[in-house]
mmCIF file of C-alpha atoms in Angstrom:
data_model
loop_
_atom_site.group_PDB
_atom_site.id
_atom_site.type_symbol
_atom_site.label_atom_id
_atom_site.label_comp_id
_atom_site.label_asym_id
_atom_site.label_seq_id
_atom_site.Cartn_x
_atom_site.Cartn_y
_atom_site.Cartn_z
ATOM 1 C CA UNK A 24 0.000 0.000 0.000
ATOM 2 C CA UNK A 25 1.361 3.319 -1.077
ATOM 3 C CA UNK A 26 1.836 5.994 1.450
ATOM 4 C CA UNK A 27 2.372 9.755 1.328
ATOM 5 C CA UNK A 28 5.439 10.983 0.208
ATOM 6 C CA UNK A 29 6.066 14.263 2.462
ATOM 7 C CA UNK A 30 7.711 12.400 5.238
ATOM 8 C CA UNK A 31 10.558 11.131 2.913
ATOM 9 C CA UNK A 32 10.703 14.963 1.708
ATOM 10 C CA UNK A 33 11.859 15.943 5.497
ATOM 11 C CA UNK A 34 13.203 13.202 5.897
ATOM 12 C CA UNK A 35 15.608 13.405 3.184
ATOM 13 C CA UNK A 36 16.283 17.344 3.604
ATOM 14 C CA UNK A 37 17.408 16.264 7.199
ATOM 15 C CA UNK A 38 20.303 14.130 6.297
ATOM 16 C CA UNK A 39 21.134 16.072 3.404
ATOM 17 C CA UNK A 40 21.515 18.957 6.064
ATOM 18 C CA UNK A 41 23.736 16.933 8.354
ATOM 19 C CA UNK A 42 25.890 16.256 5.490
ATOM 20 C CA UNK A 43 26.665 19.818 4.708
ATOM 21 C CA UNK A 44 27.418 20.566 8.480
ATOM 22 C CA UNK A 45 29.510 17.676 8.395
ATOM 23 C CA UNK A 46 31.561 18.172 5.352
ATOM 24 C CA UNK A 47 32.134 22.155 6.541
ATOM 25 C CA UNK A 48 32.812 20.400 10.100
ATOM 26 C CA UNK A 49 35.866 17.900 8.547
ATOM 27 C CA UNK A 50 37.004 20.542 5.703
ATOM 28 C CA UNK A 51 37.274 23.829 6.915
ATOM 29 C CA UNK A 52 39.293 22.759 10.231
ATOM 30 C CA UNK A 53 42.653 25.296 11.018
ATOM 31 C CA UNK A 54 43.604 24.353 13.773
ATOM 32 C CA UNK A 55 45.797 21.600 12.734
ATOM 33 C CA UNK A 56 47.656 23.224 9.944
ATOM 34 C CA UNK A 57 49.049 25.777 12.437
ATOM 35 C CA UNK A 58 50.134 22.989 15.174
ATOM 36 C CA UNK A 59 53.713 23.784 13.211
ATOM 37 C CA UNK A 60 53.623 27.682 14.667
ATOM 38 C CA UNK A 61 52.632 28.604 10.396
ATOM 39 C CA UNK A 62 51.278 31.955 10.577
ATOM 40 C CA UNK A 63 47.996 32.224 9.919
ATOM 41 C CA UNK A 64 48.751 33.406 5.799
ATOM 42 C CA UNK A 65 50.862 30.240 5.610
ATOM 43 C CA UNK A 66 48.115 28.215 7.129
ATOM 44 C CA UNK A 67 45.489 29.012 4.916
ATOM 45 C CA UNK A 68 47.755 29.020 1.946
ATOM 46 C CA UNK A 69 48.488 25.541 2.600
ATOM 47 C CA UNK A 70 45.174 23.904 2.854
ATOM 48 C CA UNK A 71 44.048 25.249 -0.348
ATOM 49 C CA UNK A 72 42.849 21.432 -1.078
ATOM 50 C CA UNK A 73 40.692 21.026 1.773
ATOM 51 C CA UNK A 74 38.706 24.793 0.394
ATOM 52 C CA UNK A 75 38.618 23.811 -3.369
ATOM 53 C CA UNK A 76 37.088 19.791 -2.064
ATOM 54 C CA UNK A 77 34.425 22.143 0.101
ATOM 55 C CA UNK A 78 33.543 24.278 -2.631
ATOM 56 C CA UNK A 79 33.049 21.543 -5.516
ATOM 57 C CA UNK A 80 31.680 19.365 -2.714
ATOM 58 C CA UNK A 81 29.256 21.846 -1.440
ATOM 59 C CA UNK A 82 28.252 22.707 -5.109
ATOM 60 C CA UNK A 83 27.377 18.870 -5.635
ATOM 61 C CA UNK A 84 25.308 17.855 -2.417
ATOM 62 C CA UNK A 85 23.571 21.582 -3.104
ATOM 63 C CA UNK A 86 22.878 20.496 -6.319
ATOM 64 C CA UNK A 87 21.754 16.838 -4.873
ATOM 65 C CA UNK A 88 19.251 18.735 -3.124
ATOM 66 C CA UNK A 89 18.097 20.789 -5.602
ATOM 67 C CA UNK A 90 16.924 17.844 -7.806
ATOM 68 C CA UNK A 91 16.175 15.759 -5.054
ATOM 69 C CA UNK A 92 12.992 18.561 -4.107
ATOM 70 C CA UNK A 93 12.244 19.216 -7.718
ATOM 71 C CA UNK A 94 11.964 15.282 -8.338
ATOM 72 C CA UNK A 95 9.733 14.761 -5.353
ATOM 73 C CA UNK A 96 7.338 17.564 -5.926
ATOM 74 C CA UNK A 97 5.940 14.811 -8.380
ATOM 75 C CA UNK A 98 6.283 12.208 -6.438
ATOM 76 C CA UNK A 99 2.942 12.066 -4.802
ATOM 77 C CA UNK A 100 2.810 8.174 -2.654
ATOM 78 C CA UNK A 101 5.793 5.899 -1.565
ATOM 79 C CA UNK A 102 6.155 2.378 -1.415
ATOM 80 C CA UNK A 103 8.529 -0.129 -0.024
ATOM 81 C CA UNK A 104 10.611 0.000 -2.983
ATOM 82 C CA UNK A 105 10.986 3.592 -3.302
ATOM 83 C CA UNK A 106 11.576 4.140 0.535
ATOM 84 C CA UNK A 107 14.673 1.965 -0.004
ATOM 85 C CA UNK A 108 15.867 3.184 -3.439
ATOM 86 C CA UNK A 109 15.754 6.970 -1.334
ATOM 87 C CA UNK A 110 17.861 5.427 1.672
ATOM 88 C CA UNK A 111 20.562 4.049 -0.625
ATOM 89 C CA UNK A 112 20.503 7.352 -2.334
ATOM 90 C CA UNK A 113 20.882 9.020 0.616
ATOM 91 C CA UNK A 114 23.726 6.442 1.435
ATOM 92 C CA UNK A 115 26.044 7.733 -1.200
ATOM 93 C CA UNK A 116 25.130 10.755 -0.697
ATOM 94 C CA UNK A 117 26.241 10.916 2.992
ATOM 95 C CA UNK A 118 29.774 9.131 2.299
ATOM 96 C CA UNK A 119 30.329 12.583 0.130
ATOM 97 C CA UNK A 120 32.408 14.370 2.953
ATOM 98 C CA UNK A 121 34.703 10.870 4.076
ATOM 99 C CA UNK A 122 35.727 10.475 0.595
ATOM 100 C CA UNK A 123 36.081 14.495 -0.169
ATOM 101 C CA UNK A 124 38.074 14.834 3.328
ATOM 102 C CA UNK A 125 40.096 11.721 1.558
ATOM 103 C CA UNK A 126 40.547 13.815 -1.831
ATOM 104 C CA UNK A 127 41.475 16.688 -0.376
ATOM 105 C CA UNK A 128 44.458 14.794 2.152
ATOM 106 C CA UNK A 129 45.936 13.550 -1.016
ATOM 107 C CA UNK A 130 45.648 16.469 -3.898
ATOM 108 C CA UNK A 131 49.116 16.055 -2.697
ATOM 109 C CA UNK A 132 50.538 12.974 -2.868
ATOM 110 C CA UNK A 133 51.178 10.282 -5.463
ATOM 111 C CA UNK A 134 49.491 9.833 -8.525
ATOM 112 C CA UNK A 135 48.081 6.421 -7.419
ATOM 113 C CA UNK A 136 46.628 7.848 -4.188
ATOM 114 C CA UNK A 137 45.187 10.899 -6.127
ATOM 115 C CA UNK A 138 43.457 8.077 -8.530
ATOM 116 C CA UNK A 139 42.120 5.850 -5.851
ATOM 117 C CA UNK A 140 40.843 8.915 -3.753
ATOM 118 C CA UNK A 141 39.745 9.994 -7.077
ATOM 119 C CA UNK A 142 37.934 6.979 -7.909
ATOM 120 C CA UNK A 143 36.168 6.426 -4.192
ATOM 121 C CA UNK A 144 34.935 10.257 -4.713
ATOM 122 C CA UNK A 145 33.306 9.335 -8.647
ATOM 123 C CA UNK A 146 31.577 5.992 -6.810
ATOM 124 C CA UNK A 147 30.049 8.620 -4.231
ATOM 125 C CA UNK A 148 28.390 10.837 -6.558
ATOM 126 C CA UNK A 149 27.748 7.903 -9.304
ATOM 127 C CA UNK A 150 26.334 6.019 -6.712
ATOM 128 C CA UNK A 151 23.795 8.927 -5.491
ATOM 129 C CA UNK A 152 22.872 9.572 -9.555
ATOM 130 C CA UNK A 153 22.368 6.357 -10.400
ATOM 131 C CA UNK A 154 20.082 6.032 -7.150
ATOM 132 C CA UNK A 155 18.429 9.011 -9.076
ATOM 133 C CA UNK A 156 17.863 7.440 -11.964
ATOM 134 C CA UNK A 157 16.576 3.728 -10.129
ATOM 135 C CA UNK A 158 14.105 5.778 -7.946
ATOM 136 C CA UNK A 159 12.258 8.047 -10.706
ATOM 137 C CA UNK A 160 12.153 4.785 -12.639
ATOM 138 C CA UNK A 161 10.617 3.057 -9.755
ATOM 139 C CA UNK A 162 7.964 5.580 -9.361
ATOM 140 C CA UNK A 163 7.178 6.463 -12.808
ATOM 141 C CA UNK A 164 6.579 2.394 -13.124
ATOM 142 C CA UNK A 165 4.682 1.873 -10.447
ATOM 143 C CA UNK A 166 2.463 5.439 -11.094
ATOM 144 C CA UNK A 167 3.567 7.137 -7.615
ATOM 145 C CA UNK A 168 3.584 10.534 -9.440
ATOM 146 C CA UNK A 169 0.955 13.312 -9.634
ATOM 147 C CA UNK A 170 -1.550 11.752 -11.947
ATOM 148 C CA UNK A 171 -1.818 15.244 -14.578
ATOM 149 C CA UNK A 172 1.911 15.035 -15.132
ATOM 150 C CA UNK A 173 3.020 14.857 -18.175
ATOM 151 C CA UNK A 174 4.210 11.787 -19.475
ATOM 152 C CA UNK A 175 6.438 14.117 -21.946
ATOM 153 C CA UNK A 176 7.767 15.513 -19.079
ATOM 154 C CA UNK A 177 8.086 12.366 -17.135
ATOM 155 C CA UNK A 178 10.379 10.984 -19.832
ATOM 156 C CA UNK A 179 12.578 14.367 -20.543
ATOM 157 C CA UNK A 180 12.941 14.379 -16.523
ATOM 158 C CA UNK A 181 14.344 10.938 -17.366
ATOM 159 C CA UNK A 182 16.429 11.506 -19.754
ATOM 160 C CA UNK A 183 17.719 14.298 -17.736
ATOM 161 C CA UNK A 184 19.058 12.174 -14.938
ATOM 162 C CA UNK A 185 20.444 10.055 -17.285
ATOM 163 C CA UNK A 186 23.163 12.358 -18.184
ATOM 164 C CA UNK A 187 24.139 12.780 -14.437
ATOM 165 C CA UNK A 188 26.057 9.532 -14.347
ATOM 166 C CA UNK A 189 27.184 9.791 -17.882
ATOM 167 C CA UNK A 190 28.906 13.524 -17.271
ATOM 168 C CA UNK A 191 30.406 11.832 -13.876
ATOM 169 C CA UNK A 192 32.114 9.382 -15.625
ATOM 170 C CA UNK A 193 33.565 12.074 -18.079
ATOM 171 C CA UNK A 194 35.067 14.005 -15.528
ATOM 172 C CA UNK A 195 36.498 11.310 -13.689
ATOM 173 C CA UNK A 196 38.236 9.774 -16.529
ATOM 174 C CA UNK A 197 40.252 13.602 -16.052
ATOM 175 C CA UNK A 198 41.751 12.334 -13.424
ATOM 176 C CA UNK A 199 44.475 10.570 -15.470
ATOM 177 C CA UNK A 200 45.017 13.597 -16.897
ATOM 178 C CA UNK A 201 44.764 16.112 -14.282
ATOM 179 C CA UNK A 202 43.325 15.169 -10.420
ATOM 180 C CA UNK A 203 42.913 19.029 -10.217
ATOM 181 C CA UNK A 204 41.228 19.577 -13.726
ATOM 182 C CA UNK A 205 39.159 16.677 -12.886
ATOM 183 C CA UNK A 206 38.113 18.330 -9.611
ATOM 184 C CA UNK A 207 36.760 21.858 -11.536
ATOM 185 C CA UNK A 208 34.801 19.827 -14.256
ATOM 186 C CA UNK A 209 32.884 18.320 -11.078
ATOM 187 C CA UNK A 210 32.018 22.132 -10.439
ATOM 188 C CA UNK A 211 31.684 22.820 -14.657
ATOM 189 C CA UNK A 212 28.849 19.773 -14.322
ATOM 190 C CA UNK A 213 26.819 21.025 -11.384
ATOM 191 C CA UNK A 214 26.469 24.596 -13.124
ATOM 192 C CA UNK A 215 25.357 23.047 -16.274
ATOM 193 C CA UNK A 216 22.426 21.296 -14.036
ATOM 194 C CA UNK A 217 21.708 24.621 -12.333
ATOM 195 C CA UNK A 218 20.470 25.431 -16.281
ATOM 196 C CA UNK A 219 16.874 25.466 -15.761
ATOM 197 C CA UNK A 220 15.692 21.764 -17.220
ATOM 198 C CA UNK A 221 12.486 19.878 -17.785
ATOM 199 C CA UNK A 222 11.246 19.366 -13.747
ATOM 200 C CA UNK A 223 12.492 21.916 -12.848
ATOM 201 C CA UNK A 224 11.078 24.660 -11.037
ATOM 202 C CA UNK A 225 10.289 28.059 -13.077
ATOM 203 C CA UNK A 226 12.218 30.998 -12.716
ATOM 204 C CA UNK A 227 9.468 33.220 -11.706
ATOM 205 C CA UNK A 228 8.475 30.786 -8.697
ATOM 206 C CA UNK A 229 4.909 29.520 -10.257
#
């Protein structure tokens, strides 16, 4: 039996909340980098990783959100499935600030550490848009969406989210090229999605 859906709306802005405060929390810590008596210049100077894996990292989870309320302002009942496919996505979504906290302690070091901490950040954000695509799926299949949408829209919605783990993929092949050019394509990606899209809400707020 399908339920409402508003509860996995709060729900799901809670955690996503708690991830932000966490990644600023494990990110944007000083103290350490001045244990060494750096002055304060110095300090800030040299955790330039830790501020450019908040900023793409913030970008991404804001943009998470973003599509994660303009997706479930369709979504009008829940069921079993779809409860689950939202908790996985929220999963990957959470493991965001361990494995940008990981990316950012080793901008600097080898070139296989930058590719595996690479690689563990890609299966965090893959993992949360492929969750993406599984759960409108889900609830397009199983008609948990307002019954006057579109079906036009439904599918261009769809074909929207499909690009999400296709564009992730481009970007992380980068990192064989450059970890740090790699990195700003992350941030080149979420701007393109802040393009208004089909599902999207309109610019004048309607």
């Amino acid at each position: 039996m399908a339920r409402d859906a508003s509860r996995v709306e709060a729900f799901s802005d809670a955690v996503i909340a708690i991830v932000l405060t966490l990644m600023a929390v494990e990110l944007l810590q000083l103290g350490p980098a001045r244990m060494g008596g750096q002055e304060l210049s110095a300090a800030l100077v040299h955790e330039w990783p830790s501020y450019l894996a908040y900023v793409i990292t913030f970008a991404i989870v804001g943009q998470v959100w973003l599509t994660h309320h303009n997706m479930w302002r369709y979504v009008v009942r829940v069921d079993q499935l779809l409860l689950v496919l939202n908790l996985l996505l929220l999963l990957f979504v959470a493991a965001i600030p361990f494995t940008a906290d990981l990316l950012a302690d080793n901008l600097r070091g080898s070139a296989t550490e930058q590719r595996l901490t690479a690689a563990l950040y890609v299966g965090a954000v893959l993992g949360e848009a492929l969750f993406f695509n599984l759960s409108w799926w889900w609830a397009r299949r199983r008609r948990l969406l307002h019954p006057d949408l579109d079906p036009r829209l439904a599918r261009a919605v769809a074909l929207r989210f499909l690009l999400g783990p296709l564009l992730y993929l481009v970007a992380f092949a980068f990192v064989f090229v450059d970890p740090i050019l790699s990195l700003c394509l992350y941030l080149l990606l979420v701007a393109l999605y802040l393009v208004p899209g089909p599902g999207d809400l309109p610019s004048s707020g309607a």
